[in-house]
PDB file of C-alpha atoms in Angstrom:
ATOM      1  CA  GLU A   1     123.364  92.393  94.410  1.00 90.00           C
ATOM      2  CA  ALA A   2     120.430  92.980  96.479  1.00 89.00           C
ATOM      3  CA  GLN A   3     117.933  94.717  93.957  1.00 95.00           C
ATOM      4  CA  VAL A   4     114.385  95.896  93.618  1.00 97.00           C
ATOM      5  CA  THR A   5     113.882  95.490  90.202  1.00 97.00           C
ATOM      6  CA  GLN A   6     110.455  97.476  88.506  1.00 97.00           C
ATOM      7  CA  ASN A   7     109.103  97.446  85.191  1.00 97.00           C
ATOM      8  CA  PRO A   8     108.669  99.062  82.723  1.00 97.00           C
ATOM      9  CA  ARG A   9     110.455 102.319  83.962  1.00 96.00           C
ATOM     10  CA  TYR A  10     108.107 104.381  82.169  1.00 97.00           C
ATOM     11  CA  LEU A  11     104.861 103.753  80.118  1.00 97.00           C
ATOM     12  CA  ILE A  12     102.519 105.863  78.434  1.00 97.00           C
ATOM     13  CA  THR A  13      99.004 104.837  77.992  1.00 97.00           C
ATOM     14  CA  VAL A  14      95.821 105.323  77.295  1.00 97.00           C
ATOM     15  CA  THR A  15      92.483 106.336  80.049  1.00 98.00           C
ATOM     16  CA  GLY A  16      91.018 103.225  80.606  1.00 97.00           C
ATOM     17  CA  LYS A  17      93.046  99.940  79.403  1.00 97.00           C
ATOM     18  CA  LYS A  18      94.273  98.098  82.053  1.00 98.00           C
ATOM     19  CA  LEU A  19      98.216  97.856  82.915  1.00 98.00           C
ATOM     20  CA  THR A  20     100.003  95.969  85.392  1.00 98.00           C
ATOM     21  CA  VAL A  21     103.600  97.271  86.412  1.00 98.00           C
ATOM     22  CA  THR A  22     105.768  94.375  87.698  1.00 98.00           C
ATOM     23  CA  CYS A  23     107.723  94.520  91.202  1.00 98.00           C
ATOM     24  CA  SER A  24     110.904  92.265  92.153  1.00 98.00           C
ATOM     25  CA  GLN A  25     112.779  91.599  95.341  1.00 98.00           C
ATOM     26  CA  ASN A  26     115.438  89.542  95.730  1.00 97.00           C
ATOM     27  CA  MET A  27     116.530  89.686  99.288  1.00 96.00           C
ATOM     28  CA  ASN A  28     113.815  87.703 100.667  1.00 96.00           C
ATOM     29  CA  HIS A  29     111.430  90.060 102.216  1.00 95.00           C
ATOM     30  CA  GLU A  30     108.439  89.668 104.402  1.00 94.00           C
ATOM     31  CA  TYR A  31     107.107  93.537 103.590  1.00 94.00           C
ATOM     32  CA  MET A  32     106.818  94.792 100.031  1.00 95.00           C
ATOM     33  CA  SER A  33     104.722  98.705  99.342  1.00 96.00           C
ATOM     34  CA  TRP A  34     103.619 100.708  96.756  1.00 97.00           C
ATOM     35  CA  TYR A  35     104.239 104.701  96.765  1.00 96.00           C
ATOM     36  CA  ARG A  36     103.891 107.338  94.780  1.00 97.00           C
ATOM     37  CA  GLN A  37     105.035 110.167  94.011  1.00 96.00           C
ATOM     38  CA  ASP A  38     103.963 113.438  92.857  1.00 94.00           C
ATOM     39  CA  PRO A  39     104.694 117.278  92.908  1.00 90.00           C
ATOM     40  CA  GLY A  40     104.542 118.996  95.948  1.00 85.00           C
ATOM     41  CA  LEU A  41     102.624 116.272  97.332  1.00 88.00           C
ATOM     42  CA  GLY A  42     105.045 113.755  98.070  1.00 88.00           C
ATOM     43  CA  LEU A  43     105.526 110.148  98.474  1.00 92.00           C
ATOM     44  CA  ARG A  44     102.446 108.211  99.644  1.00 93.00           C
ATOM     45  CA  GLN A  45     101.535 104.945 100.314  1.00 94.00           C
ATOM     46  CA  ILE A  46      99.319 102.867  98.136  1.00 96.00           C
ATOM     47  CA  TYR A  47      99.735  99.709  99.178  1.00 96.00           C
ATOM     48  CA  TYR A  48     101.921  96.925 101.069  1.00 94.00           C
ATOM     49  CA  SER A  49     101.659  93.447 101.527  1.00 95.00           C
ATOM     50  CA  MET A  50     102.881  92.271 105.103  1.00 92.00           C
ATOM     51  CA  ASN A  51     103.510  88.682 103.796  1.00 93.00           C
ATOM     52  CA  VAL A  52     102.361  86.347 101.337  1.00 96.00           C
ATOM     53  CA  GLU A  53      98.618  86.712 100.453  1.00 95.00           C
ATOM     54  CA  VAL A  54      98.627  90.075 103.245  1.00 93.00           C
ATOM     55  CA  THR A  55      98.076  92.906 101.552  1.00 95.00           C
ATOM     56  CA  ASP A  56      96.370  95.712 102.605  1.00 93.00           C
ATOM     57  CA  LYS A  57      95.612  99.299 101.935  1.00 94.00           C
ATOM     58  CA  GLY A  58      97.601 102.363 102.479  1.00 93.00           C
ATOM     59  CA  ASP A  59      96.707 106.029 102.314  1.00 92.00           C
ATOM     60  CA  VAL A  60      95.862 106.556  98.238  1.00 96.00           C
ATOM     61  CA  PRO A  61      94.553 102.824  97.512  1.00 97.00           C
ATOM     62  CA  GLU A  62      91.858 103.855  95.184  1.00 97.00           C
ATOM     63  CA  GLY A  63      92.148 102.977  91.392  1.00 98.00           C
ATOM     64  CA  TYR A  64      94.830 100.478  92.342  1.00 98.00           C
ATOM     65  CA  LYS A  65      94.984  96.668  93.536  1.00 98.00           C
ATOM     66  CA  VAL A  66      97.642  94.434  93.647  1.00 98.00           C
ATOM     67  CA  SER A  67      98.699  91.014  94.929  1.00 97.00           C
ATOM     68  CA  ARG A  68     101.364  89.028  96.507  1.00 97.00           C
ATOM     69  CA  LYS A  69     101.048  84.761  95.243  1.00 98.00           C
ATOM     70  CA  GLU A  70     104.924  85.033  95.746  1.00 97.00           C
ATOM     71  CA  LYS A  71     107.145  86.391  97.819  1.00 97.00           C
ATOM     72  CA  ARG A  72     109.707  88.186  95.665  1.00 98.00           C
ATOM     73  CA  ASN A  73     106.301  89.530  93.433  1.00 98.00           C
ATOM     74  CA  PHE A  74     104.277  92.240  94.336  1.00 98.00           C
ATOM     75  CA  PRO A  75     102.505  93.488  91.091  1.00 98.00           C
ATOM     76  CA  LEU A  76     100.640  96.779  90.877  1.00 98.00           C
ATOM     77  CA  ILE A  77      97.533  96.812  88.998  1.00 98.00           C
ATOM     78  CA  LEU A  78      95.491  99.923  87.598  1.00 98.00           C
ATOM     79  CA  GLU A  79      92.217  97.779  85.860  1.00 96.00           C
ATOM     80  CA  SER A  80      91.024 101.001  84.646  1.00 98.00           C
ATOM     81  CA  PRO A  81      93.910 103.891  84.603  1.00 98.00           C
ATOM     82  CA  SER A  82      92.511 107.712  84.550  1.00 98.00           C
ATOM     83  CA  PRO A  83      94.744 110.986  83.932  1.00 98.00           C
ATOM     84  CA  ASN A  84      95.011 111.536  88.068  1.00 97.00           C
ATOM     85  CA  GLN A  85      97.250 107.852  87.930  1.00 98.00           C
ATOM     86  CA  THR A  86      99.809 110.288  86.166  1.00 98.00           C
ATOM     87  CA  SER A  87     102.736 109.858  88.690  1.00 98.00           C
ATOM     88  CA  LEU A  88     106.054 108.303  88.916  1.00 97.00           C
ATOM     89  CA  TYR A  89     105.771 105.280  91.189  1.00 98.00           C
ATOM     90  CA  PHE A  90     107.941 103.162  93.686  1.00 97.00           C
ATOM     91  CA  CYS A  91     107.626  99.851  95.046  1.00 97.00           C
ATOM     92  CA  ALA A  92     109.578  99.277  98.280  1.00 96.00           C
ATOM     93  CA  SER A  93     110.655  96.107 100.107  1.00 95.00           C
ATOM     94  CA  ARG A  94     111.987  95.450 103.449  1.00 93.00           C
ATOM     95  CA  GLY A  95     112.498  92.954 106.148  1.00 91.00           C
ATOM     96  CA  ARG A  96     110.475  91.928 108.917  1.00 87.00           C
ATOM     97  CA  PHE A  97     113.152  92.996 111.270  1.00 86.00           C
ATOM     98  CA  SER A  98     114.966  95.701 109.217  1.00 85.00           C
ATOM     99  CA  ASP A  99     114.572  99.589 109.044  1.00 87.00           C
ATOM    100  CA  GLU A 100     115.782 100.392 106.140  1.00 91.00           C
ATOM    101  CA  ALA A 101     114.013 100.481 102.294  1.00 93.00           C
ATOM    102  CA  PHE A 102     115.630  99.117  99.418  1.00 95.00           C
ATOM    103  CA  PHE A 103     113.503 101.065  96.332  1.00 96.00           C
ATOM    104  CA  GLY A 104     112.718  99.669  92.308  1.00 97.00           C
ATOM    105  CA  GLN A 105     114.312 102.860  90.047  1.00 96.00           C
ATOM    106  CA  GLY A 106     110.402 104.049  89.988  1.00 96.00           C
ATOM    107  CA  THR A 107     108.458 103.802  86.997  1.00 97.00           C
ATOM    108  CA  ARG A 108     106.868 107.004  85.261  1.00 97.00           C
ATOM    109  CA  LEU A 109     103.257 106.309  84.015  1.00 98.00           C
ATOM    110  CA  THR A 110     101.496 108.821  81.510  1.00 98.00           C
ATOM    111  CA  VAL A 111      97.680 108.721  81.574  1.00 98.00           C
ATOM    112  CA  VAL A 112      96.018 110.500  78.441  1.00 97.00           C
TER     113      VAL A 112
ATOM    114  CA  SER B   1     100.284 111.680 105.091  1.00 38.00           C
ATOM    115  CA  GLN B   2     103.585 113.607 105.181  1.00 42.00           C
ATOM    116  CA  GLN B   3     105.576 113.309 108.435  1.00 56.00           C
ATOM    117  CA  GLY B   4     106.297 116.203 108.322  1.00 63.00           C
ATOM    118  CA  GLU B   5     108.547 119.075 106.724  1.00 76.00           C
ATOM    119  CA  GLU B   6     112.375 120.026 105.336  1.00 82.00           C
ATOM    120  CA  ASP B   7     114.247 123.059 104.830  1.00 85.00           C
ATOM    121  CA  PRO B   8     115.112 124.375 103.124  1.00 91.00           C
ATOM    122  CA  GLN B   9     112.968 123.450  99.914  1.00 91.00           C
ATOM    123  CA  ALA B  10     116.604 124.324  97.563  1.00 94.00           C
ATOM    124  CA  LEU B  11     120.065 124.158  98.560  1.00 96.00           C
ATOM    125  CA  SER B  12     122.076 126.031  96.471  1.00 97.00           C
ATOM    126  CA  ILE B  13     125.953 125.919  96.763  1.00 97.00           C
ATOM    127  CA  GLN B  14     129.463 125.755  95.492  1.00 97.00           C
ATOM    128  CA  GLU B  15     131.838 122.306  94.961  1.00 98.00           C
ATOM    129  CA  GLY B  16     133.476 121.565  98.119  1.00 98.00           C
ATOM    130  CA  GLU B  17     131.685 123.874 100.678  1.00 98.00           C
ATOM    131  CA  ASN B  18     129.233 122.027 103.201  1.00 98.00           C
ATOM    132  CA  ALA B  19     125.266 121.277 102.757  1.00 97.00           C
ATOM    133  CA  THR B  20     122.729 121.353 105.916  1.00 97.00           C
ATOM    134  CA  MET B  21     119.537 120.471 105.548  1.00 96.00           C
ATOM    135  CA  ASN B  22     116.482 119.996 108.542  1.00 96.00           C
ATOM    136  CA  CYS B  23     113.680 117.954 108.573  1.00 94.00           C
ATOM    137  CA  SER B  24     110.929 118.305 111.054  1.00 93.00           C
ATOM    138  CA  TYR B  25     108.701 115.509 111.830  1.00 91.00           C
ATOM    139  CA  LYS B  26     105.826 115.405 114.588  1.00 88.00           C
ATOM    140  CA  THR B  27     105.063 111.992 116.234  1.00 86.00           C
ATOM    141  CA  SER B  28     107.572 109.636 118.178  1.00 87.00           C
ATOM    142  CA  ILE B  29     109.928 107.593 116.945  1.00 89.00           C
ATOM    143  CA  ASN B  30     111.810 104.955 116.465  1.00 88.00           C
ATOM    144  CA  ASN B  31     114.212 105.693 114.656  1.00 91.00           C
ATOM    145  CA  LEU B  32     114.384 108.482 111.195  1.00 94.00           C
ATOM    146  CA  GLN B  33     116.511 107.967 108.012  1.00 95.00           C
ATOM    147  CA  TRP B  34     117.733 109.847 105.793  1.00 96.00           C
ATOM    148  CA  TYR B  35     117.236 108.380 101.854  1.00 96.00           C
ATOM    149  CA  ARG B  36     118.669 110.442  98.621  1.00 97.00           C
ATOM    150  CA  GLN B  37     116.768 110.328  95.280  1.00 96.00           C
ATOM    151  CA  ASN B  38     118.889 110.832  91.884  1.00 94.00           C
ATOM    152  CA  SER B  39     116.623 112.877  89.656  1.00 89.00           C
ATOM    153  CA  GLY B  40     113.487 110.555  89.033  1.00 81.00           C
ATOM    154  CA  ARG B  41     115.265 107.736  90.284  1.00 89.00           C
ATOM    155  CA  GLY B  42     114.719 105.047  93.012  1.00 90.00           C
ATOM    156  CA  LEU B  43     115.611 106.509  96.393  1.00 94.00           C
ATOM    157  CA  VAL B  44     118.583 105.480  98.323  1.00 95.00           C
ATOM    158  CA  HIS B  45     119.542 104.596 101.726  1.00 95.00           C
ATOM    159  CA  LEU B  46     121.731 106.991 103.380  1.00 97.00           C
ATOM    160  CA  ILE B  47     121.978 106.601 107.241  1.00 96.00           C
ATOM    161  CA  LEU B  48     119.616 105.720 109.922  1.00 95.00           C
ATOM    162  CA  ILE B  49     119.901 107.038 113.272  1.00 95.00           C
ATOM    163  CA  ARG B  50     117.686 105.498 116.574  1.00 94.00           C
ATOM    164  CA  SER B  51     116.039 107.740 119.304  1.00 93.00           C
ATOM    165  CA  ASN B  52     118.657 107.576 121.876  1.00 95.00           C
ATOM    166  CA  GLU B  53     121.300 108.986 119.706  1.00 96.00           C
ATOM    167  CA  ARG B  54     121.876 112.135 119.115  1.00 97.00           C
ATOM    168  CA  GLU B  55     124.121 111.951 116.123  1.00 98.00           C
ATOM    169  CA  LYS B  56     126.251 109.679 113.947  1.00 97.00           C
ATOM    170  CA  HIS B  57     128.533 110.231 111.440  1.00 97.00           C
ATOM    171  CA  SER B  58     129.285 107.868 107.769  1.00 96.00           C
ATOM    172  CA  GLY B  59     131.763 109.380 105.569  1.00 97.00           C
ATOM    173  CA  ARG B  60     130.794 112.623 104.629  1.00 98.00           C
ATOM    174  CA  LEU B  61     127.606 112.230 106.247  1.00 98.00           C
ATOM    175  CA  ARG B  62     126.706 113.817 109.689  1.00 98.00           C
ATOM    176  CA  VAL B  63     123.359 113.402 111.108  1.00 98.00           C
ATOM    177  CA  THR B  64     121.746 115.040 114.222  1.00 98.00           C
ATOM    178  CA  LEU B  65     118.564 113.749 115.983  1.00 97.00           C
ATOM    179  CA  ASP B  66     116.986 116.376 118.697  1.00 96.00           C
ATOM    180  CA  THR B  67     114.168 114.578 120.119  1.00 94.00           C
ATOM    181  CA  SER B  68     112.702 117.073 122.195  1.00 95.00           C
ATOM    182  CA  LYS B  69     112.255 119.499 119.369  1.00 95.00           C
ATOM    183  CA  LYS B  70     111.229 116.978 116.998  1.00 94.00           C
ATOM    184  CA  SER B  71     113.941 117.478 114.930  1.00 95.00           C
ATOM    185  CA  SER B  72     116.798 116.190 112.852  1.00 96.00           C
ATOM    186  CA  SER B  73     119.372 117.515 110.429  1.00 97.00           C
ATOM    187  CA  LEU B  74     122.180 115.950 107.732  1.00 97.00           C
ATOM    188  CA  LEU B  75     125.219 117.943 106.734  1.00 98.00           C
ATOM    189  CA  ILE B  76     127.594 116.999 104.030  1.00 98.00           C
ATOM    190  CA  THR B  77     130.580 118.007 103.998  1.00 98.00           C
ATOM    191  CA  ALA B  78     133.205 119.148 101.439  1.00 98.00           C
ATOM    192  CA  SER B  79     130.422 118.460  98.863  1.00 98.00           C
ATOM    193  CA  ARG B  80     131.047 116.979  95.358  1.00 97.00           C
ATOM    194  CA  ALA B  81     128.891 117.952  92.397  1.00 97.00           C
ATOM    195  CA  ALA B  82     127.837 113.991  92.152  1.00 96.00           C
ATOM    196  CA  ASP B  83     125.663 114.834  95.349  1.00 97.00           C
ATOM    197  CA  THR B  84     123.887 116.903  93.302  1.00 98.00           C
ATOM    198  CA  ALA B  85     119.997 115.349  94.492  1.00 97.00           C
ATOM    199  CA  SER B  86     117.132 115.192  95.982  1.00 96.00           C
ATOM    200  CA  TYR B  87     117.636 114.387 100.342  1.00 96.00           C
ATOM    201  CA  PHE B  88     114.245 113.026 102.157  1.00 95.00           C
ATOM    202  CA  CYS B  89     114.175 112.373 106.096  1.00 94.00           C
ATOM    203  CA  ALA B  90     111.848 109.574 106.609  1.00 93.00           C
ATOM    204  CA  THR B  91     110.328 108.214 109.736  1.00 92.00           C
ATOM    205  CA  ASP B  92     108.341 104.826 110.424  1.00 85.00           C
ATOM    206  CA  GLY B  93     104.740 104.408 110.195  1.00 72.00           C
ATOM    207  CA  GLU B  94     102.502 102.544 112.121  1.00 64.00           C
ATOM    208  CA  MET B  95     104.394  98.671 111.795  1.00 61.00           C
ATOM    209  CA  TYR B  96     101.032  96.561 110.730  1.00 62.00           C
ATOM    210  CA  GLN B  97     101.783  98.933 107.350  1.00 70.00           C
ATOM    211  CA  GLY B  98     104.300  96.726 106.107  1.00 72.00           C
ATOM    212  CA  GLY B  99     106.971  99.024 106.938  1.00 78.00           C
ATOM    213  CA  LYS B 100     105.128 102.055 105.667  1.00 85.00           C
ATOM    214  CA  LEU B 101     107.547 105.046 105.543  1.00 89.00           C
ATOM    215  CA  ILE B 102     106.761 108.708 105.664  1.00 90.00           C
ATOM    216  CA  PHE B 103     108.431 110.935 104.041  1.00 91.00           C
ATOM    217  CA  GLY B 104     109.450 114.478 104.482  1.00 87.00           C
ATOM    218  CA  GLN B 105     109.363 116.220 101.304  1.00 89.00           C
ATOM    219  CA  GLY B 106     112.474 117.000 100.383  1.00 92.00           C
ATOM    220  CA  THR B 107     115.340 119.471  99.768  1.00 94.00           C
ATOM    221  CA  GLU B 108     116.607 119.606  96.483  1.00 95.00           C
ATOM    222  CA  LEU B 109     120.346 120.170  96.452  1.00 97.00           C
ATOM    223  CA  SER B 110     122.400 121.560  93.360  1.00 97.00           C
ATOM    224  CA  VAL B 111     126.072 121.446  94.090  1.00 98.00           C
ATOM    225  CA  LYS B 112     128.017 123.570  90.956  1.00 97.00           C
ATOM    226  CA  PRO B 113     131.547 122.673  90.479  1.00 93.00           C
TER     227      PRO B 113
END
């Protein structure tokens, strides 16, 4: 089954404690992205990757890092989380020649 | 950045009725997609309409596109309680941004049994 898997689904952490949200896709997609969803602001792209070892900033990259060492995995790293990073996060993948994006189930992060 | 607006922001109907949601966008597009999101969960692709198409059907879904008005509508016919969800239109960002999609704010649909 084609899917994007994110973990964890829920996470409560404290300010400044480094965390990683994992994302894995099984469709051999070249493109992967991270979005955050906030009330009134909609979905905004944080970072994206066009292939292995190719990553770049999206619209709201501050406070986040990513890596793409393997085609299937695209983890999101918060080196020093702050309360304004409390949000619902989605990983998405998309084939290079495809229009449809596949989304993970989301990670609800709370930073206290 | 948000591509446009969706209208209405919230819609409440009875089972069996039709639901119509509208989406406006700002720039020229290659295609427009509609996604569905059940409460707090991931988005699921529903239907895509290309810029040279005016109408497309998929089951109980009908999408129209008016490129002159930069608008699209999604019609769900004979709605069911299970259709309760948020619906988003999405257009392509610049392709060099890793297949970025630009989403509208969404319409929250509630279908009452």
